[in-house]
Amino acid sequence: MGSLPEQTYLGQLRVLEVYEATDEPCLFACRNGAGHIFLAVLIDETDEVKDWLYVPLSNDRFARLRSGEIDLYTGFRVAEDGFVHRVSVPIYEGSSTVITIACDALTCDMLPIAGDRLSLEVSLAA
């Protein structure tokens, strides 16, 4: 899938859930080998590269986003640690790049529409 960066400090990622897709996913959750969860949204695409925002999430925040308690805009704009990652993934060949961005530097065109929510059932761990 052209949405997962390779050989970056985010680690080896694998997709957990896809929430929106046309020909391929454009909003999904993934996890790295250390167990860190990220929510990713496609923000731009050219003939050569796809640009994504990846927000790191705690398990609690992930559950709150999945249930719709927190909207997607807030999930990115008010990230728990105050930053997100802009990930550029080449479509054909080349290396992925990751740039850390402070949440207050995000522009509205980079973010999901305010009020858009997921509404998935969240199972509680025993």
JSON list of C-alpha atoms in Angstrom, two decimals:
[
{"chain": "A", "resi": 1, "resn": "MET", "atom": "CA", "xyz": [0.00, 0.00, 0.00]},
{"chain": "A", "resi": 2, "resn": "GLY", "atom": "CA", "xyz": [1.35, 3.42, -0.94]},
{"chain": "A", "resi": 3, "resn": "SER", "atom": "CA", "xyz": [0.36, 4.92, 2.42]},
{"chain": "A", "resi": 4, "resn": "LEU", "atom": "CA", "xyz": [2.90, 3.26, 4.67]},
{"chain": "A", "resi": 5, "resn": "PRO", "atom": "CA", "xyz": [6.37, 4.73, 4.86]},
{"chain": "A", "resi": 6, "resn": "GLU", "atom": "CA", "xyz": [9.31, 2.39, 4.89]},
{"chain": "A", "resi": 7, "resn": "GLN", "atom": "CA", "xyz": [12.55, 2.69, 6.82]},
{"chain": "A", "resi": 8, "resn": "THR", "atom": "CA", "xyz": [11.62, 5.75, 8.88]},
{"chain": "A", "resi": 9, "resn": "TYR", "atom": "CA", "xyz": [11.77, 6.43, 12.59]},
{"chain": "A", "resi": 10, "resn": "LEU", "atom": "CA", "xyz": [8.05, 5.60, 12.81]},
{"chain": "A", "resi": 11, "resn": "GLY", "atom": "CA", "xyz": [9.08, 1.95, 12.56]},
{"chain": "A", "resi": 12, "resn": "GLN", "atom": "CA", "xyz": [7.64, -0.93, 10.60]},
{"chain": "A", "resi": 13, "resn": "LEU", "atom": "CA", "xyz": [3.93, -0.11, 10.35]},
{"chain": "A", "resi": 14, "resn": "ARG", "atom": "CA", "xyz": [1.01, -2.40, 9.70]},
{"chain": "A", "resi": 15, "resn": "VAL", "atom": "CA", "xyz": [-2.58, -1.33, 9.02]},
{"chain": "A", "resi": 16, "resn": "LEU", "atom": "CA", "xyz": [-5.07, -2.04, 11.81]},
{"chain": "A", "resi": 17, "resn": "GLU", "atom": "CA", "xyz": [-8.29, -0.62, 10.35]},
{"chain": "A", "resi": 18, "resn": "VAL", "atom": "CA", "xyz": [-9.34, 1.29, 7.23]},
{"chain": "A", "resi": 19, "resn": "TYR", "atom": "CA", "xyz": [-12.07, 3.91, 7.76]},
{"chain": "A", "resi": 20, "resn": "GLU", "atom": "CA", "xyz": [-12.28, 5.53, 4.34]},
{"chain": "A", "resi": 21, "resn": "ALA", "atom": "CA", "xyz": [-11.11, 4.39, 0.93]},
{"chain": "A", "resi": 22, "resn": "THR", "atom": "CA", "xyz": [-11.76, 4.94, -2.74]},
{"chain": "A", "resi": 23, "resn": "ASP", "atom": "CA", "xyz": [-9.29, 2.95, -4.82]},
{"chain": "A", "resi": 24, "resn": "GLU", "atom": "CA", "xyz": [-7.06, 2.66, -1.76]},
{"chain": "A", "resi": 25, "resn": "PRO", "atom": "CA", "xyz": [-7.20, 3.75, 1.89]},
{"chain": "A", "resi": 26, "resn": "CYS", "atom": "CA", "xyz": [-7.17, 7.49, 2.61]},
{"chain": "A", "resi": 27, "resn": "LEU", "atom": "CA", "xyz": [-8.01, 7.32, 6.35]},
{"chain": "A", "resi": 28, "resn": "PHE", "atom": "CA", "xyz": [-6.74, 4.44, 8.46]},
{"chain": "A", "resi": 29, "resn": "ALA", "atom": "CA", "xyz": [-5.13, 3.39, 11.74]},
{"chain": "A", "resi": 30, "resn": "CYS", "atom": "CA", "xyz": [-1.80, 1.59, 11.95]},
{"chain": "A", "resi": 31, "resn": "ARG", "atom": "CA", "xyz": [0.60, 0.30, 14.59]},
{"chain": "A", "resi": 32, "resn": "ASN", "atom": "CA", "xyz": [4.36, -0.14, 14.67]},
{"chain": "A", "resi": 33, "resn": "GLY", "atom": "CA", "xyz": [6.34, -3.01, 16.17]},
{"chain": "A", "resi": 34, "resn": "ALA", "atom": "CA", "xyz": [6.67, -1.19, 19.52]},
{"chain": "A", "resi": 35, "resn": "GLY", "atom": "CA", "xyz": [2.87, -0.94, 19.76]},
{"chain": "A", "resi": 36, "resn": "HIS", "atom": "CA", "xyz": [2.53, 2.78, 18.98]},
{"chain": "A", "resi": 37, "resn": "ILE", "atom": "CA", "xyz": [-0.75, 3.59, 17.24]},
{"chain": "A", "resi": 38, "resn": "PHE", "atom": "CA", "xyz": [-1.14, 6.22, 14.53]},
{"chain": "A", "resi": 39, "resn": "LEU", "atom": "CA", "xyz": [-4.17, 7.59, 12.72]},
{"chain": "A", "resi": 40, "resn": "ALA", "atom": "CA", "xyz": [-3.30, 8.57, 9.14]},
{"chain": "A", "resi": 41, "resn": "VAL", "atom": "CA", "xyz": [-5.13, 10.79, 6.65]},
{"chain": "A", "resi": 42, "resn": "LEU", "atom": "CA", "xyz": [-4.18, 11.58, 3.06]},
{"chain": "A", "resi": 43, "resn": "ILE", "atom": "CA", "xyz": [-3.63, 15.33, 2.66]},
{"chain": "A", "resi": 44, "resn": "ASP", "atom": "CA", "xyz": [-2.11, 15.71, -0.82]},
{"chain": "A", "resi": 45, "resn": "GLU", "atom": "CA", "xyz": [-1.19, 13.65, -3.84]},
{"chain": "A", "resi": 46, "resn": "THR", "atom": "CA", "xyz": [0.87, 14.33, -6.96]},
{"chain": "A", "resi": 47, "resn": "ASP", "atom": "CA", "xyz": [2.06, 12.05, -9.74]},
{"chain": "A", "resi": 48, "resn": "GLU", "atom": "CA", "xyz": [5.19, 11.34, -7.68]},
{"chain": "A", "resi": 49, "resn": "VAL", "atom": "CA", "xyz": [4.29, 11.38, -3.99]},
{"chain": "A", "resi": 50, "resn": "LYS", "atom": "CA", "xyz": [1.46, 11.03, -1.49]},
{"chain": "A", "resi": 51, "resn": "ASP", "atom": "CA", "xyz": [1.51, 13.22, 1.60]},
{"chain": "A", "resi": 52, "resn": "TRP", "atom": "CA", "xyz": [-0.09, 12.03, 4.81]},
{"chain": "A", "resi": 53, "resn": "LEU", "atom": "CA", "xyz": [-0.61, 13.27, 8.34]},
{"chain": "A", "resi": 54, "resn": "TYR", "atom": "CA", "xyz": [0.07, 10.66, 11.00]},
{"chain": "A", "resi": 55, "resn": "VAL", "atom": "CA", "xyz": [-0.99, 11.46, 14.56]},
{"chain": "A", "resi": 56, "resn": "PRO", "atom": "CA", "xyz": [0.36, 9.30, 17.40]},
{"chain": "A", "resi": 57, "resn": "LEU", "atom": "CA", "xyz": [-2.37, 8.04, 19.75]},
{"chain": "A", "resi": 58, "resn": "SER", "atom": "CA", "xyz": [-2.59, 6.50, 23.19]},
{"chain": "A", "resi": 59, "resn": "ASN", "atom": "CA", "xyz": [-4.89, 3.48, 23.50]},
{"chain": "A", "resi": 60, "resn": "ASP", "atom": "CA", "xyz": [-7.47, 5.66, 25.30]},
{"chain": "A", "resi": 61, "resn": "ARG", "atom": "CA", "xyz": [-7.39, 8.39, 22.64]},
{"chain": "A", "resi": 62, "resn": "PHE", "atom": "CA", "xyz": [-7.64, 5.76, 19.90]},
{"chain": "A", "resi": 63, "resn": "ALA", "atom": "CA", "xyz": [-10.76, 4.30, 21.54]},
{"chain": "A", "resi": 64, "resn": "ARG", "atom": "CA", "xyz": [-12.29, 7.78, 21.92]},
{"chain": "A", "resi": 65, "resn": "LEU", "atom": "CA", "xyz": [-11.67, 8.57, 18.24]},
{"chain": "A", "resi": 66, "resn": "ARG", "atom": "CA", "xyz": [-13.05, 5.22, 17.10]},
{"chain": "A", "resi": 67, "resn": "SER", "atom": "CA", "xyz": [-16.23, 5.68, 19.12]},
{"chain": "A", "resi": 68, "resn": "GLY", "atom": "CA", "xyz": [-16.81, 9.21, 17.81]},
{"chain": "A", "resi": 69, "resn": "GLU", "atom": "CA", "xyz": [-16.34, 10.85, 21.20]},
{"chain": "A", "resi": 70, "resn": "ILE", "atom": "CA", "xyz": [-13.58, 12.95, 19.60]},
{"chain": "A", "resi": 71, "resn": "ASP", "atom": "CA", "xyz": [-13.98, 14.22, 16.03]},
{"chain": "A", "resi": 72, "resn": "LEU", "atom": "CA", "xyz": [-11.23, 13.64, 13.49]},
{"chain": "A", "resi": 73, "resn": "TYR", "atom": "CA", "xyz": [-10.32, 17.34, 13.24]},
{"chain": "A", "resi": 74, "resn": "THR", "atom": "CA", "xyz": [-9.68, 17.52, 16.99]},
{"chain": "A", "resi": 75, "resn": "GLY", "atom": "CA", "xyz": [-7.81, 14.22, 16.89]},
{"chain": "A", "resi": 76, "resn": "PHE", "atom": "CA", "xyz": [-5.18, 15.80, 14.65]},
{"chain": "A", "resi": 77, "resn": "ARG", "atom": "CA", "xyz": [-5.39, 19.48, 15.68]},
{"chain": "A", "resi": 78, "resn": "VAL", "atom": "CA", "xyz": [-5.14, 18.76, 19.41]},
{"chain": "A", "resi": 79, "resn": "ALA", "atom": "CA", "xyz": [-2.79, 15.78, 19.42]},
{"chain": "A", "resi": 80, "resn": "GLU", "atom": "CA", "xyz": [-1.87, 14.45, 22.85]},
{"chain": "A", "resi": 81, "resn": "ASP", "atom": "CA", "xyz": [1.81, 15.33, 22.50]},
{"chain": "A", "resi": 82, "resn": "GLY", "atom": "CA", "xyz": [1.23, 18.53, 20.51]},
{"chain": "A", "resi": 83, "resn": "PHE", "atom": "CA", "xyz": [2.65, 17.27, 17.20]},
{"chain": "A", "resi": 84, "resn": "VAL", "atom": "CA", "xyz": [1.87, 15.17, 14.14]},
{"chain": "A", "resi": 85, "resn": "HIS", "atom": "CA", "xyz": [4.05, 13.72, 11.41]},
{"chain": "A", "resi": 86, "resn": "ARG", "atom": "CA", "xyz": [3.85, 14.77, 7.77]},
{"chain": "A", "resi": 87, "resn": "VAL", "atom": "CA", "xyz": [4.81, 11.65, 5.86]},
{"chain": "A", "resi": 88, "resn": "SER", "atom": "CA", "xyz": [5.71, 11.76, 2.18]},
{"chain": "A", "resi": 89, "resn": "VAL", "atom": "CA", "xyz": [5.59, 8.38, 0.46]},
{"chain": "A", "resi": 90, "resn": "PRO", "atom": "CA", "xyz": [6.88, 8.12, -3.11]},
{"chain": "A", "resi": 91, "resn": "ILE", "atom": "CA", "xyz": [4.45, 6.47, -5.50]},
{"chain": "A", "resi": 92, "resn": "TYR", "atom": "CA", "xyz": [7.05, 4.65, -7.59]},
{"chain": "A", "resi": 93, "resn": "GLU", "atom": "CA", "xyz": [10.51, 4.74, -6.07]},
{"chain": "A", "resi": 94, "resn": "GLY", "atom": "CA", "xyz": [12.56, 6.63, -3.57]},
{"chain": "A", "resi": 95, "resn": "SER", "atom": "CA", "xyz": [12.67, 7.02, 0.19]},
{"chain": "A", "resi": 96, "resn": "SER", "atom": "CA", "xyz": [9.82, 8.07, 2.43]},
{"chain": "A", "resi": 97, "resn": "THR", "atom": "CA", "xyz": [10.35, 11.21, 4.48]},
{"chain": "A", "resi": 98, "resn": "VAL", "atom": "CA", "xyz": [8.87, 12.16, 7.83]},
{"chain": "A", "resi": 99, "resn": "ILE", "atom": "CA", "xyz": [8.70, 15.70, 9.19]},
{"chain": "A", "resi": 100, "resn": "THR", "atom": "CA", "xyz": [7.37, 16.45, 12.67]},
{"chain": "A", "resi": 101, "resn": "ILE", "atom": "CA", "xyz": [4.96, 19.40, 12.75]},
{"chain": "A", "resi": 102, "resn": "ALA", "atom": "CA", "xyz": [3.59, 21.22, 15.79]},
{"chain": "A", "resi": 103, "resn": "CYS", "atom": "CA", "xyz": [-0.20, 21.09, 15.88]},
{"chain": "A", "resi": 104, "resn": "ASP", "atom": "CA", "xyz": [-0.48, 24.87, 15.97]},
{"chain": "A", "resi": 105, "resn": "ALA", "atom": "CA", "xyz": [1.34, 24.98, 12.59]},
{"chain": "A", "resi": 106, "resn": "LEU", "atom": "CA", "xyz": [-1.33, 22.85, 10.87]},
{"chain": "A", "resi": 107, "resn": "THR", "atom": "CA", "xyz": [-3.57, 24.58, 8.35]},
{"chain": "A", "resi": 108, "resn": "CYS", "atom": "CA", "xyz": [-7.25, 23.82, 7.82]},
{"chain": "A", "resi": 109, "resn": "ASP", "atom": "CA", "xyz": [-6.57, 22.33, 4.37]},
{"chain": "A", "resi": 110, "resn": "MET", "atom": "CA", "xyz": [-4.37, 19.70, 6.03]},
{"chain": "A", "resi": 111, "resn": "LEU", "atom": "CA", "xyz": [-7.04, 18.57, 8.49]},
{"chain": "A", "resi": 112, "resn": "PRO", "atom": "CA", "xyz": [-10.25, 16.54, 8.26]},
{"chain": "A", "resi": 113, "resn": "ILE", "atom": "CA", "xyz": [-13.45, 18.58, 8.31]},
{"chain": "A", "resi": 114, "resn": "ALA", "atom": "CA", "xyz": [-14.46, 19.65, 11.81]},
{"chain": "A", "resi": 115, "resn": "GLY", "atom": "CA", "xyz": [-17.28, 17.48, 13.11]},
{"chain": "A", "resi": 116, "resn": "ASP", "atom": "CA", "xyz": [-16.47, 14.41, 10.97]},
{"chain": "A", "resi": 117, "resn": "ARG", "atom": "CA", "xyz": [-16.43, 11.41, 13.27]},
{"chain": "A", "resi": 118, "resn": "LEU", "atom": "CA", "xyz": [-15.95, 7.68, 13.24]},
{"chain": "A", "resi": 119, "resn": "SER", "atom": "CA", "xyz": [-18.68, 5.70, 14.98]},
{"chain": "A", "resi": 120, "resn": "LEU", "atom": "CA", "xyz": [-17.34, 2.24, 15.68]},
{"chain": "A", "resi": 121, "resn": "GLU", "atom": "CA", "xyz": [-18.14, 0.04, 18.61]},
{"chain": "A", "resi": 122, "resn": "VAL", "atom": "CA", "xyz": [-15.31, -0.06, 21.08]},
{"chain": "A", "resi": 123, "resn": "SER", "atom": "CA", "xyz": [-14.79, -3.26, 23.01]},
{"chain": "A", "resi": 124, "resn": "LEU", "atom": "CA", "xyz": [-13.35, -2.88, 26.47]},
{"chain": "A", "resi": 125, "resn": "ALA", "atom": "CA", "xyz": [-10.47, -5.07, 27.54]},
{"chain": "A", "resi": 126, "resn": "ALA", "atom": "CA", "xyz": [-11.27, -7.36, 30.43]}
]
